[in-house]
Amino acid sequence: MDSIIRVNDLTKFYETILAVDHISFDVKEGEVFGFLGPNGAGKTTTIRMLVGLTQLSSGTAWVDGHDVTKESVEVKRTIGLVPETSNLYGELTAMENVIYQAELYGIARKERKDRALQLLEEFGLKEHQEKAFQALSRGLKRRLTIAAALIHHPKILFLDEPTTGLDVMSARGLRKLILESKKKGLTIFLTTHYIPEAETLCDRIAIIVKGKVRIIDTPESIKAQVKETEILEIGLDRVSEELKGSFLSLNGVEKVLIDENRIRFHTRRLGKITSRIVKSLGEHGAEIQSINTLGPSLEDAFVKLTGLDSELMKIDKPIKGGPES
Amino acid sequence: MREEIKGSYFIAKKDMGAYYLKPPLISWGLMLPIVFVFAFYFRNPMGIKEVVPGLIGLTLLFSCTSMAAIVITFEKRIGALERLLLAPLNFRTILLGKTLGSTLFGLMVAIVITLILIPLMGLHVKHFWAFIFIIVFSGLAFSLLGILISVGVKEVFEAMTMSNFFRFPMIFLCGVFFPVPSMPFPLSILSYLLPLTYAVDGLKHCLLEDKGMIPLYLDLLILLGFVFLLFSLSLFIFKKRIRQEF
């Protein structure tokens, strides 16, 4: 796949504060690329520089072959941005908002309404088309903001914290829509501080902390980098402390933990000891009901790679005033 | 160029629908001149004709600046300006769109007031095309005055304070009720620096049998000069502010 976004040594200072610290990365066409980091890490600033809303302090960035500093109008034709706060016009209806976006992007008059209807249908908003934006729920506002950002068939969709402030069902629906958009060939660049969201949605993730990119890789590869021990989890009909004690002396088993009717063996030699454990359980008269192997989660990897407490990632940014609230 | 004009038109159209053609703004635009007409009529029924050009000028000033002075600040605050900045439009197109919306609203209100006052007072328009151009150039200049305030401040309340700071002194300084040449020296200089002076002077030429103080063509040229000056200044400040704040 070719790179559709190329960033080299990108830096942003706000007066003396370094918001983005010499970052370099590229995004391949058709992938979902995630920027994962806590609030204040520089995620939104990076997006704003890439879409031409914020000036670069130094470095270069190219979006679909256009220099973001010199060809910002061409960049804007190629991208759609959904900011963290849904910022359509509160006084206009859902349909009027989408049509207005079509007008601003120069879409021909005869195509505007058809395209708007198509998007409203795709995003489950057709029945709300005559409602004012300010009267919609937060989840519907978010959907409409994404629909409006897609009106001009952009090649890249930037989503800044797409599910922040949404209820579980709305967030789930939105993630589904994101994956459907990806299937249609759209390149998606999203920022999030929800680790499971990044893991579910992204083909590749850049972990960013204090303006610096710590690692860029697939979720699986990131997890593999911190993979030191594996866990063999066996579900049994009954588990006892006596049974647990009998395995502690087994060569290769580092730790044995009991969780209700499941027993977990932490080991670095999973392949070699699994059959021995199963055989031994049989000798103890235990009936095996399930066997799983567990690797480290992305959250484990994040904590290990950044040294940050994962609880920090669960804190939402306060939502600014405006049409969202 | 065509794309820019289309972009400006769509911005103006949206602003008209979202802000201008709403009851509070329409009533504000119409009520102010009507109140002034009654106030002057009861004070001096015979002299009311003399202030009609000034009243039309004031109507334009207040209706053009009413929303223009806060529109950009307001949209910046609610995040909607970002949408315009993300569209493939340049700063000039955005500013032109904002100016056009406000000017069209001001012209609509001024036309309604003119159509009421002219037959009511038994006046007739002497230089028709000059009258049209005076109204259009004045509307653009006043809207740009509002836009200049809107791009220059950070908060909506600052914009409202600033616009009143400019507008109310103009009522007394620009020949609406008192002729500019009869004003004391420092105030008359100030009068010559304000666009309303030339709007009222031009309207006096057109409605009061050439009772203006300077030639009509000069009023037109000076108003056009204000339009270019205020647009250039607003554009410069708008670009600077956006780069600082975004």
Coordinates of C-alpha atoms in Angstrom, one line a residue:
Chain A
M1 CA 0.0 0.0 0.0
D2 CA 1.2 3.5 -0.8
S3 CA 1.5 6.2 1.9
I4 CA -1.3 8.8 1.7
I5 CA 0.0 10.8 4.6
R6 CA 3.7 11.4 5.2
V7 CA 4.9 13.3 8.2
N8 CA 8.5 14.1 8.9
D9 CA 10.0 15.7 12.0
L10 CA 6.7 17.6 12.7
T11 CA 6.9 20.0 15.6
K12 CA 4.5 22.4 17.2
F13 CA 5.3 25.0 19.8
Y14 CA 2.5 27.1 21.5
E15 CA 4.8 30.0 22.5
T16 CA 7.2 28.1 24.8
I17 CA 5.2 25.0 25.2
L18 CA 6.2 22.0 23.1
A19 CA 2.9 20.3 22.0
V20 CA 4.3 18.1 19.3
D21 CA 7.9 17.0 19.5
H22 CA 9.6 16.1 16.2
I23 CA 7.3 13.2 15.2
S24 CA 7.5 11.2 11.9
F25 CA 5.2 8.6 10.6
D26 CA 3.2 7.7 7.5
V27 CA -0.3 6.4 7.0
K28 CA -1.0 3.9 4.2
E29 CA -3.9 4.3 1.9
G30 CA -7.0 2.4 3.0
E31 CA -5.9 1.7 6.6
V32 CA -7.3 2.8 9.9
F33 CA -4.4 4.6 11.7
G34 CA -4.8 5.4 15.3
F35 CA -3.2 8.0 17.5
L36 CA -3.4 6.6 21.0
G37 CA -2.4 8.7 24.0
P38 CA -3.7 10.4 27.1
N39 CA -5.3 13.9 27.0
G40 CA -2.8 16.6 26.2
A41 CA -0.4 14.2 24.4
G42 CA -0.5 16.2 21.2
K43 CA -3.1 14.1 19.2
T44 CA -5.5 16.9 18.3
T45 CA -2.6 19.4 17.5
T46 CA -1.2 16.8 15.1
I47 CA -4.6 16.4 13.3
R48 CA -5.0 20.2 13.1
M49 CA -1.6 20.6 11.5
L50 CA -2.4 17.9 9.0
V51 CA -5.7 19.4 7.9
G52 CA -4.3 22.9 7.6
L53 CA -6.0 24.5 10.7
T54 CA -2.9 25.0 12.7
Q55 CA 0.5 26.2 11.4
L56 CA 3.5 23.9 11.8
S57 CA 6.4 25.2 13.9
S58 CA 8.8 23.0 11.9
G59 CA 8.9 19.8 9.9
T60 CA 7.0 18.7 6.8
A61 CA 3.6 17.0 6.2
W62 CA 2.1 15.8 3.0
V63 CA -1.5 14.7 2.6
D64 CA -2.3 12.9 -0.6
G65 CA 0.7 14.4 -2.3
H66 CA 0.0 18.0 -1.1
D67 CA 2.2 20.0 1.2
V68 CA -0.1 21.0 4.1
T69 CA 1.6 24.4 4.4
K70 CA 1.7 25.4 0.8
E71 CA -1.3 23.7 -0.7
S72 CA -3.9 23.8 2.2
V73 CA -6.9 24.3 -0.1
E74 CA -6.0 21.2 -2.1
V75 CA -5.5 19.3 1.2
K76 CA -9.0 20.4 2.3
R77 CA -10.5 19.0 -0.8
T78 CA -9.0 15.6 0.0
I79 CA -9.9 15.3 3.6
G80 CA -12.9 15.3 5.9
L81 CA -12.5 16.2 9.6
V82 CA -14.8 15.4 12.5
P83 CA -13.6 17.4 15.4
E84 CA -14.0 16.3 19.0
T85 CA -17.0 18.7 19.4
S86 CA -19.7 18.2 16.9
N87 CA -19.7 21.7 15.4
L88 CA -22.5 21.9 12.8
Y89 CA -25.0 24.8 12.8
G90 CA -27.5 24.4 15.6
E91 CA -30.2 26.5 13.8
L92 CA -30.1 24.5 10.6
T93 CA -31.8 21.1 10.2
A94 CA -29.8 17.9 9.6
M95 CA -30.5 18.1 5.9
E96 CA -29.7 21.8 5.6
N97 CA -26.4 21.2 7.4
V98 CA -25.3 18.5 5.0
I99 CA -26.5 20.5 1.9
Y100 CA -24.6 23.5 3.2
Q101 CA -21.4 21.4 3.4
A102 CA -22.1 20.2 -0.1
E103 CA -22.3 23.8 -1.3
L104 CA -19.1 24.8 0.4
Y105 CA -17.3 22.0 -1.3
G106 CA -18.6 23.0 -4.7
I107 CA -20.7 19.9 -5.3
A108 CA -23.0 20.4 -8.3
R109 CA -26.5 21.5 -7.5
K110 CA -28.2 18.4 -9.0
E111 CA -26.0 16.0 -7.0
R112 CA -26.3 17.8 -3.6
K113 CA -29.6 16.5 -2.4
D114 CA -29.1 12.9 -3.7
R115 CA -25.7 12.7 -1.9
A116 CA -27.1 14.3 1.3
L117 CA -30.0 11.8 1.3
Q118 CA -27.6 8.9 0.6
L119 CA -25.4 9.9 3.6
L120 CA -28.4 10.5 5.9
E121 CA -29.7 7.0 5.0
E122 CA -26.3 5.4 5.5
F123 CA -25.9 7.0 8.9
G124 CA -29.4 6.2 10.1
L125 CA -30.5 9.8 10.1
K126 CA -33.1 9.9 7.4
E127 CA -36.0 10.1 9.9
H128 CA -34.2 13.0 11.6
Q129 CA -33.5 15.0 8.5
E130 CA -35.9 17.8 9.3
K131 CA -34.9 18.2 12.9
A132 CA -32.6 21.1 13.9
F133 CA -29.1 20.0 14.7
Q134 CA -29.4 21.4 18.2
A135 CA -32.4 19.2 18.9
L136 CA -30.5 15.9 18.1
S137 CA -29.0 13.7 20.8
R138 CA -25.2 13.7 21.2
G139 CA -24.9 10.4 19.4
L140 CA -27.0 11.6 16.4
K141 CA -25.0 14.9 16.3
R142 CA -21.8 12.9 16.1
R143 CA -23.2 10.7 13.2
L144 CA -24.4 13.8 11.4
T145 CA -21.0 15.5 11.8
I146 CA -19.4 12.4 10.2
A147 CA -21.9 12.3 7.4
A148 CA -21.3 16.0 6.7
A149 CA -17.5 15.4 6.6
L150 CA -18.0 12.7 3.9
I151 CA -20.2 14.8 1.6
H152 CA -17.4 15.5 -0.9
H153 CA -16.1 11.9 -1.1
P154 CA -12.9 12.6 0.8
K155 CA -10.0 10.1 0.5
I156 CA -9.1 10.6 4.2
L157 CA -11.3 11.0 7.2
F158 CA -9.8 12.4 10.3
L159 CA -11.8 11.5 13.5
D160 CA -10.7 13.3 16.7
E161 CA -11.9 11.3 19.7
P162 CA -15.0 10.0 17.8
T163 CA -16.7 8.3 20.7
T164 CA -15.9 10.7 23.6
G165 CA -19.0 11.5 25.6
L166 CA -21.2 9.0 23.8
D167 CA -23.2 6.3 25.6
V168 CA -22.2 2.7 25.1
M169 CA -24.8 2.0 22.3
S170 CA -24.0 5.1 20.3
A171 CA -20.3 4.5 20.6
R172 CA -20.8 0.9 19.4
G173 CA -22.9 2.0 16.5
L174 CA -20.3 4.6 15.5
R175 CA -17.4 2.1 15.6
K176 CA -19.5 -0.1 13.3
L177 CA -19.9 2.9 10.9
I178 CA -16.2 3.6 11.0
L179 CA -15.4 0.0 10.1
E180 CA -17.9 0.1 7.3
S181 CA -16.4 3.3 5.9
K182 CA -13.0 1.6 5.9
K183 CA -14.4 -1.3 3.9
K184 CA -15.4 1.2 1.3
G185 CA -11.7 2.2 0.9
L186 CA -11.6 5.3 3.0
T187 CA -8.4 6.0 4.9
I188 CA -9.2 6.8 8.5
F189 CA -6.9 8.7 10.9
L190 CA -8.4 8.6 14.3
T191 CA -7.3 9.8 17.7
T192 CA -8.4 8.1 20.9
H193 CA -7.5 7.7 24.5
Y194 CA -9.6 4.5 24.8
I195 CA -7.2 1.6 24.5
P196 CA -9.9 -1.0 23.6
E197 CA -11.2 1.3 20.8
A198 CA -7.8 1.6 19.3
E199 CA -7.4 -2.2 19.4
T200 CA -10.7 -2.8 17.9
L201 CA -10.6 -0.3 15.1
C202 CA -7.0 0.3 14.1
D203 CA -4.8 -1.5 11.6
R204 CA -1.8 0.3 13.1
I205 CA -1.4 2.4 16.2
A206 CA 1.0 5.2 17.1
I207 CA 1.3 5.6 20.8
I208 CA 1.9 9.3 21.6
V209 CA 2.9 10.7 25.0
K210 CA 3.9 14.3 25.8
G211 CA 4.2 15.1 22.1
K212 CA 6.5 12.2 21.2
V213 CA 5.6 9.1 19.3
R214 CA 6.8 6.1 21.4
I215 CA 5.9 3.3 19.0
I216 CA 4.1 2.7 15.7
D217 CA 2.9 -0.8 14.8
T218 CA -0.1 -3.1 14.5
P219 CA -1.9 -3.9 17.8
E220 CA -0.7 -7.5 17.7
S221 CA 3.0 -6.5 17.2
I222 CA 2.8 -3.9 20.0
K223 CA 1.5 -6.6 22.3
A224 CA 4.1 -9.0 21.1
Q225 CA 6.8 -6.6 22.0
V226 CA 5.9 -6.8 25.7
K227 CA 5.2 -10.5 25.6
E228 CA 7.4 -12.1 28.3
T229 CA 5.1 -14.7 29.8
E230 CA 2.1 -16.4 28.4
I231 CA -0.9 -17.6 30.4
L232 CA -2.5 -21.0 30.1
E233 CA -6.1 -20.8 31.5
I234 CA -7.9 -24.1 32.2
G235 CA -11.5 -24.3 33.2
L236 CA -12.2 -27.2 35.6
D237 CA -15.3 -28.7 37.2
R238 CA -13.6 -27.9 40.6
V239 CA -10.5 -26.1 41.7
S240 CA -8.8 -26.4 45.1
E241 CA -5.8 -24.9 46.8
E242 CA -4.3 -28.4 47.1
L243 CA -4.5 -28.8 43.3
K244 CA -2.9 -25.4 42.9
G245 CA -0.1 -26.3 45.3
S246 CA 0.7 -29.5 43.3
F247 CA 1.6 -27.5 40.3
L248 CA 3.9 -24.9 41.9
S249 CA 6.9 -27.2 41.8
L250 CA 6.3 -28.1 38.1
N251 CA 9.4 -27.0 36.1
G252 CA 8.5 -24.0 33.8
V253 CA 5.5 -22.8 35.8
E254 CA 6.3 -19.4 37.3
K255 CA 2.9 -18.6 38.9
V256 CA -0.4 -20.4 39.4
L257 CA -3.5 -18.3 40.1
I258 CA -7.1 -19.4 40.8
D259 CA -10.1 -17.5 39.5
E260 CA -13.3 -19.1 40.4
N261 CA -13.3 -22.5 38.5
R262 CA -10.4 -21.4 36.3
I263 CA -6.7 -22.1 37.0
R264 CA -4.1 -19.9 35.3
F265 CA -0.5 -21.0 34.7
H266 CA 2.0 -18.2 33.9
T267 CA 4.9 -19.7 31.9
R268 CA 7.6 -18.8 29.4
R269 CA 7.5 -22.4 28.0
L270 CA 3.9 -22.8 27.1
G271 CA 4.4 -25.3 24.2
K272 CA 6.5 -27.6 26.3
I273 CA 4.5 -27.8 29.5
T274 CA 0.8 -27.8 28.3
S275 CA 0.6 -31.5 27.8
R276 CA 2.3 -32.2 31.2
I277 CA -0.2 -30.0 32.9
V278 CA -3.2 -31.6 31.2
K279 CA -1.8 -35.1 32.1
S280 CA -1.3 -34.1 35.7
L281 CA -4.8 -32.6 36.0
G282 CA -6.2 -36.0 34.8
E283 CA -4.1 -37.8 37.4
H284 CA -5.7 -35.5 40.0
G285 CA -9.2 -36.5 38.8
A286 CA -10.0 -33.0 37.6
E287 CA -12.4 -32.7 34.7
I288 CA -11.2 -30.2 32.0
Q289 CA -14.0 -28.0 30.7
S290 CA -12.0 -25.4 28.7
I291 CA -8.5 -24.5 27.7
N292 CA -7.3 -21.0 26.6
T293 CA -4.1 -19.2 26.2
L294 CA -4.0 -15.5 27.1
G295 CA -1.4 -13.0 25.9
P296 CA -0.8 -9.5 27.3
S297 CA -3.5 -7.0 26.4
L298 CA -2.8 -3.7 24.6
E299 CA -3.4 -2.0 27.9
D300 CA -0.6 -4.1 29.4
A301 CA 1.6 -3.1 26.5
F302 CA 0.7 0.6 26.8
V303 CA 1.5 0.6 30.4
K304 CA 4.8 -1.2 29.8
L305 CA 5.9 1.0 26.9
T306 CA 4.8 4.4 28.3
G307 CA 5.2 3.9 32.0
L308 CA 1.8 5.6 32.4
D309 CA -1.0 4.4 34.6
S310 CA -3.7 3.0 32.3
E311 CA -6.3 4.7 34.5
L312 CA -5.0 8.0 33.0
M313 CA -6.4 6.9 29.7
K314 CA -9.9 6.5 31.1
I315 CA -10.2 10.3 31.9
D316 CA -12.3 12.2 29.4
K317 CA -11.4 15.7 28.3
P318 CA -14.0 18.2 29.6
I319 CA -16.4 18.9 26.8
K320 CA -16.3 22.5 25.6
G321 CA -19.5 24.6 25.5
G322 CA -21.2 24.8 22.1
P323 CA -23.7 23.0 20.1
E324 CA -22.5 19.6 21.5
S325 CA -23.8 20.1 24.9
Chain B
M1 CA -12.9 33.6 -9.1
R2 CA -16.3 32.1 -10.0
E3 CA -15.8 29.5 -7.3
E4 CA -15.0 32.2 -4.8
I5 CA -18.1 34.1 -5.6
K6 CA -20.2 31.0 -5.3
G7 CA -18.6 30.1 -2.0
S8 CA -19.3 33.7 -0.7
Y9 CA -22.9 33.4 -1.9
F10 CA -23.5 30.1 0.0
I11 CA -22.0 31.5 3.2
A12 CA -24.2 34.6 2.9
K13 CA -27.3 32.5 2.1
K14 CA -26.6 30.3 5.2
D15 CA -26.1 33.4 7.4
M16 CA -29.3 34.9 6.2
G17 CA -31.3 31.7 7.0
A18 CA -29.5 31.0 10.3
Y19 CA -29.2 34.5 11.8
Y20 CA -30.6 37.4 9.8
L21 CA -34.1 36.5 8.8
K22 CA -35.1 35.9 12.4
P23 CA -37.8 37.9 14.2
P24 CA -35.5 39.6 16.8
L25 CA -33.1 41.0 14.1
I26 CA -35.9 42.0 11.7
S27 CA -37.8 43.8 14.4
W28 CA -34.6 45.5 15.6
G29 CA -33.8 46.6 12.0
L30 CA -37.2 48.1 11.5
M31 CA -38.1 49.4 15.0
L32 CA -35.1 51.7 15.3
P33 CA -35.8 54.0 12.3
I34 CA -39.5 54.0 13.1
V35 CA -38.8 55.2 16.6
F36 CA -36.6 57.9 15.3
V37 CA -39.2 59.0 12.7
F38 CA -41.9 59.4 15.4
A39 CA -39.5 61.2 17.8
F40 CA -38.7 63.8 15.1
Y41 CA -42.2 64.0 13.8
F42 CA -43.6 64.9 17.2
R43 CA -40.7 67.4 17.8
N44 CA -40.9 69.2 14.4
P45 CA -43.5 67.8 11.9
M46 CA -42.4 70.3 9.2
G47 CA -38.7 69.5 9.4
I48 CA -39.0 65.7 9.3
K49 CA -38.2 65.6 5.6
E50 CA -34.7 67.0 6.3
V51 CA -33.8 64.0 8.4
V52 CA -35.1 61.3 6.0
P53 CA -31.6 60.8 4.4
G54 CA -30.1 60.5 7.8
L55 CA -32.7 58.0 9.0
I56 CA -32.1 55.8 5.9
G57 CA -28.4 56.0 6.6
L58 CA -28.9 55.1 10.2
T59 CA -31.2 52.2 9.3
L60 CA -28.4 50.9 7.0
L61 CA -25.8 51.4 9.7
F62 CA -27.7 49.6 12.5
S63 CA -29.0 46.7 10.4
C64 CA -25.7 46.1 8.6
T65 CA -23.7 46.1 11.8
S66 CA -26.2 44.3 14.1
M67 CA -25.0 40.8 13.4
A68 CA -21.9 41.5 11.4
A69 CA -20.2 42.8 14.5
I70 CA -20.6 39.5 16.3
V71 CA -21.0 36.8 13.6
I72 CA -17.4 35.7 13.4
T73 CA -16.7 36.0 17.1
F74 CA -19.9 33.9 17.8
E75 CA -19.0 31.2 15.2
K76 CA -15.5 31.1 16.6
R77 CA -16.9 30.5 20.1
I78 CA -19.3 27.7 19.1
G79 CA -16.7 26.0 16.9
A80 CA -18.7 26.6 13.6
L81 CA -16.0 28.9 12.1
E82 CA -13.8 25.9 12.0
R83 CA -16.1 24.3 9.5
L84 CA -15.6 27.2 7.1
L85 CA -11.9 27.1 7.7
L86 CA -11.9 23.4 6.8
A87 CA -13.8 24.0 3.5
P88 CA -11.6 24.5 0.4
L89 CA -12.2 28.3 0.6
N90 CA -9.6 31.1 1.1
F91 CA -9.9 33.7 3.8
R92 CA -11.1 36.3 1.3
T93 CA -14.1 34.2 0.3
I94 CA -15.1 33.6 3.9
L95 CA -14.9 37.3 4.7
L96 CA -16.7 38.3 1.6
G97 CA -19.5 35.8 2.4
K98 CA -19.9 37.2 5.9
T99 CA -20.0 40.7 4.5
L100 CA -22.5 39.9 1.8
G101 CA -25.0 38.3 4.3
S102 CA -24.9 41.3 6.5
T103 CA -25.1 43.7 3.6
L104 CA -28.1 42.0 2.0
F105 CA -30.0 42.1 5.3
G106 CA -29.2 45.8 5.7
L107 CA -30.3 46.5 2.2
M108 CA -33.6 44.7 2.7
V109 CA -34.4 46.6 5.8
A110 CA -33.3 50.0 4.3
I111 CA -35.4 49.3 1.2
V112 CA -38.5 48.7 3.3
I113 CA -37.9 51.9 5.3
T114 CA -37.2 53.9 2.1
L115 CA -40.4 52.6 0.4
I116 CA -42.3 53.7 3.5
L117 CA -40.7 57.1 4.0
I118 CA -40.3 58.4 0.5
P119 CA -44.0 58.4 -0.5
L120 CA -45.1 59.3 3.1
M121 CA -42.9 62.4 3.1
G122 CA -43.7 63.3 -0.5
L123 CA -40.0 62.9 -1.6
H124 CA -38.7 61.7 -4.9
V125 CA -35.3 60.2 -5.9
K126 CA -33.4 62.7 -8.1
H127 CA -30.4 60.6 -9.1
F128 CA -31.8 57.0 -9.2
W129 CA -28.6 55.0 -10.0
A130 CA -26.5 57.2 -7.7
F131 CA -29.0 56.5 -5.0
I132 CA -28.8 52.7 -5.5
F133 CA -24.9 52.9 -5.5
I134 CA -24.9 55.0 -2.4
I135 CA -27.1 52.5 -0.6
V136 CA -25.0 49.5 -1.8
F137 CA -21.6 51.0 -1.0
S138 CA -22.8 52.3 2.4
G139 CA -24.2 48.9 3.2
L140 CA -20.9 47.2 2.3
A141 CA -18.9 49.8 4.2
F142 CA -21.1 49.5 7.4
S143 CA -21.0 45.7 7.2
L144 CA -17.3 45.7 6.9
L145 CA -17.1 48.0 9.9
G146 CA -19.0 45.4 11.8
I147 CA -16.8 42.6 10.4
L148 CA -13.7 44.6 11.4
I149 CA -14.9 44.6 15.0
S150 CA -15.9 40.9 14.8
V151 CA -12.4 39.8 13.6
G152 CA -10.6 42.1 16.0
V153 CA -12.1 40.9 19.3
K154 CA -12.2 37.6 21.1
E155 CA -15.5 37.6 22.9
V156 CA -19.1 38.3 21.8
F157 CA -19.6 40.9 24.6
E158 CA -16.5 42.8 23.5
A159 CA -17.9 42.9 20.0
M160 CA -21.2 44.3 21.2
T161 CA -19.4 46.9 23.3
M162 CA -17.1 47.9 20.5
S163 CA -19.9 48.2 17.9
N164 CA -22.0 50.5 20.2
F165 CA -18.8 52.5 20.8
F166 CA -18.6 53.1 17.1
R167 CA -22.3 53.4 16.2
F168 CA -23.8 55.7 18.7
P169 CA -21.4 58.6 18.3
M170 CA -21.9 58.3 14.5
I171 CA -25.6 59.3 15.0
F172 CA -24.5 62.7 16.1
L173 CA -21.2 63.1 14.2
C174 CA -22.3 62.3 10.6
G175 CA -24.8 64.9 9.7
V176 CA -27.9 62.8 10.5
F177 CA -29.4 65.5 12.6
F178 CA -26.8 68.3 12.6
P179 CA -25.0 69.5 9.5
V180 CA -21.3 68.6 9.6
P181 CA -20.0 72.0 8.6
S182 CA -21.7 73.6 11.6
M183 CA -19.9 71.3 14.1
P184 CA -17.0 72.6 16.2
F185 CA -13.5 72.0 14.8
P186 CA -12.3 68.8 16.3
L187 CA -15.6 67.0 15.9
S188 CA -16.0 68.0 12.3
I189 CA -12.6 66.4 11.5
L190 CA -13.8 63.2 13.2
S191 CA -17.0 63.4 11.0
Y192 CA -15.0 63.4 7.8
L193 CA -13.3 60.1 8.9
L194 CA -16.6 58.2 9.3
P195 CA -18.4 56.5 6.4
L196 CA -21.9 57.4 7.6
T197 CA -21.1 61.1 6.8
Y198 CA -20.7 60.3 3.1
A199 CA -23.7 58.0 3.1
V200 CA -25.9 60.7 4.5
D201 CA -24.4 63.4 2.3
G202 CA -25.0 61.2 -0.8
L203 CA -28.6 60.5 0.2
K204 CA -29.2 64.2 0.8
H205 CA -28.1 64.8 -2.9
C206 CA -30.5 62.2 -4.1
L207 CA -33.5 63.0 -1.9
L208 CA -33.2 66.7 -1.0
E209 CA -32.4 68.4 -4.3
D210 CA -28.6 68.3 -4.0
K211 CA -28.4 69.6 -0.5
G212 CA -25.1 67.7 0.1
M213 CA -21.9 69.4 1.3
I214 CA -19.5 67.7 -1.2
P215 CA -20.2 66.6 -4.8
L216 CA -22.2 63.4 -5.2
Y217 CA -19.4 61.6 -7.2
L218 CA -17.0 62.3 -4.3
D219 CA -19.4 60.7 -1.8
L220 CA -19.6 57.6 -4.0
L221 CA -15.8 57.5 -4.5
I222 CA -15.1 57.9 -0.8
L223 CA -17.6 55.3 0.2
L224 CA -16.0 52.9 -2.3
G225 CA -12.6 53.8 -0.8
F226 CA -14.0 52.9 2.7
V227 CA -15.2 49.5 1.3
F228 CA -11.7 48.6 0.0
L229 CA -9.9 49.9 3.0
L230 CA -12.2 48.2 5.5
F231 CA -12.1 44.9 3.6
S232 CA -8.3 44.9 3.3
L233 CA -7.9 45.8 7.0
S234 CA -10.5 43.1 8.1
L235 CA -8.8 40.5 5.9
F236 CA -5.4 41.3 7.3
I237 CA -6.6 41.1 10.9
F238 CA -8.7 38.0 10.2
K239 CA -5.7 36.1 8.8
K240 CA -3.5 37.2 11.7
R241 CA -6.1 36.3 14.3
I242 CA -6.8 32.8 12.9
R243 CA -3.1 32.0 12.8
Q244 CA -2.7 33.1 16.4
E245 CA -5.8 31.4 17.7
F246 CA -5.9 28.2 15.8

